[in-house]
Amino acid sequence: MIPAGPTGLRFLGVGSALPPKILTNDDLTASMDTSDEWIRERTGIGQRHIGGTTSGLATEAAAVAMTRAGVDPADIDLVILATTSPDYICPGTAPAVARELGLDCGAFDVSAACSGWVYGLTIAQGYLMQGMGRILVIGSETLDRITDYTDRGTGILFGNGAGAAVVEADPRGPDAGGGALLGWDTGADGNYVHILYSEHDGVLQMDGKEVFRQAVKAIVRSTTRTLEMAGLGIDDVDLVIPHQANVRILEAAWKKLGFSMDDTVEILERTGNTSGATIPMALDQALHDDRIAPGDNVLFLGFGAGMTWASALVRWAES
Ligand code: COA
């Protein structure tokens, strides 16, 4: 157990990547009985991207993050890649990404579905505490390979994409303007494996209503635990960057927690659910839109198949 309390961590650069091909809600009406209006109203999704490979999208997003961070391949000490749609069952996808980026360091995948990138961030924190310098934390997915776009229960939701962040240790501490992981929580409940899963060579199977219910519970529980560890309340959170699954899931959880959609980053309309990639992609969007100021408290919130969930409250570094 990593001790509770501030641990210096700051984001040096963030990037994302989407394959060029777009599948709109209207496109889906050719293969299933649905409508743009129904999908938008029940999920908030307008389109999703398809194509590409998990390693290719991850490499593209990570290269952007590294350029924005101003780091060279020799500066990266580890690659953590969250994915639920790896290029191969074996080996992991991270080594191929490290090779493409010209890195000479450890590289492994994290399989925690839509919570994977936040799990990865907490793993990165542990390595930084052990003296590691800079770590790439990536989320990348090609969910089109495990999605049946003729099934209206699942095909409306999922798409492809990648997001990546370069993080490094920040020795300053939050009171001196340093970035920090103020609190975090990771959890899992294997009793719910059967509500969202894919077998080898299969496609995603889902009990949508039960996933919805369990997701709301997980969000409320995990947010509460992370804020408790940080010793902070809902009002201390400046921005929430949640997993992008369904806007109605967030609205239901926000009613219980007291967040508003104004405090929330939303990219779901243009990306759909890209599992482990949604949170770093939404972070990239938030930075692009200047929604994060130095000293802000940013809550990352992941939940998904497993069930797994993970949240992390980050104090954004002064510079
Ligand atoms: N288009 C049009 N109609 C649809 C439809 C679609 N894609 N899917 C279902 N319907 C219809 C149903 O047949 C049903 O019709 P009926 O009332 O005449 O029987 C009605 O819409 C309601 O169906 P229901 O299954 O109750 O829909 P829902 O409100 O639960 O929405 C999901 C379905 C999948 C959008 C919703 O359950 C959901 O988003 N769950 C969470 C999934 C998720 O986020 N997974 C990833 C987690 S990381």
XYZ file of N, CA and C in Angstrom, residues 12 63 65-76 134 166 168:
51
model
N 3.933 16.740 -17.986
C 4.819 17.543 -18.844
C 4.231 17.770 -20.228
N 3.856 10.260 -29.265
C 4.826 11.136 -29.936
C 4.424 12.605 -29.750
N 2.608 13.775 -27.240
C 2.828 14.090 -25.810
C 4.309 14.378 -25.549
N 5.189 13.582 -26.156
C 6.630 13.770 -25.932
C 7.104 15.098 -26.528
N 6.596 15.430 -27.708
C 6.979 16.705 -28.333
C 6.521 17.874 -27.454
N 5.277 17.801 -26.981
C 4.758 18.885 -26.134
C 5.504 18.954 -24.805
N 5.968 17.792 -24.328
C 6.724 17.754 -23.064
C 8.157 18.246 -23.270
N 8.593 18.268 -24.529
C 9.974 18.668 -24.820
C 10.992 17.631 -24.358
N 10.608 16.346 -24.450
C 11.531 15.292 -24.015
C 11.987 14.453 -25.206
N 13.157 13.868 -25.063
C 13.727 12.960 -26.064
C 13.437 11.520 -25.641
N 13.597 10.584 -26.585
C 13.398 9.172 -26.211
C 14.243 8.758 -24.999
N 15.449 9.279 -24.894
C 16.329 8.882 -23.777
C 15.788 9.356 -22.422
N 14.853 10.312 -22.438
C 14.312 10.840 -21.167
C 13.212 9.963 -20.581
N 12.671 9.039 -21.375
C 11.531 8.229 -20.905
C 12.055 6.942 -20.255
N 10.814 9.897 -15.693
C 9.668 10.267 -16.534
C 9.002 9.017 -17.095
N 3.017 12.394 -20.603
C 4.341 12.219 -19.987
C 4.246 12.824 -18.589
N 6.195 13.285 -14.677
C 7.482 13.181 -13.992
C 7.322 13.504 -12.514
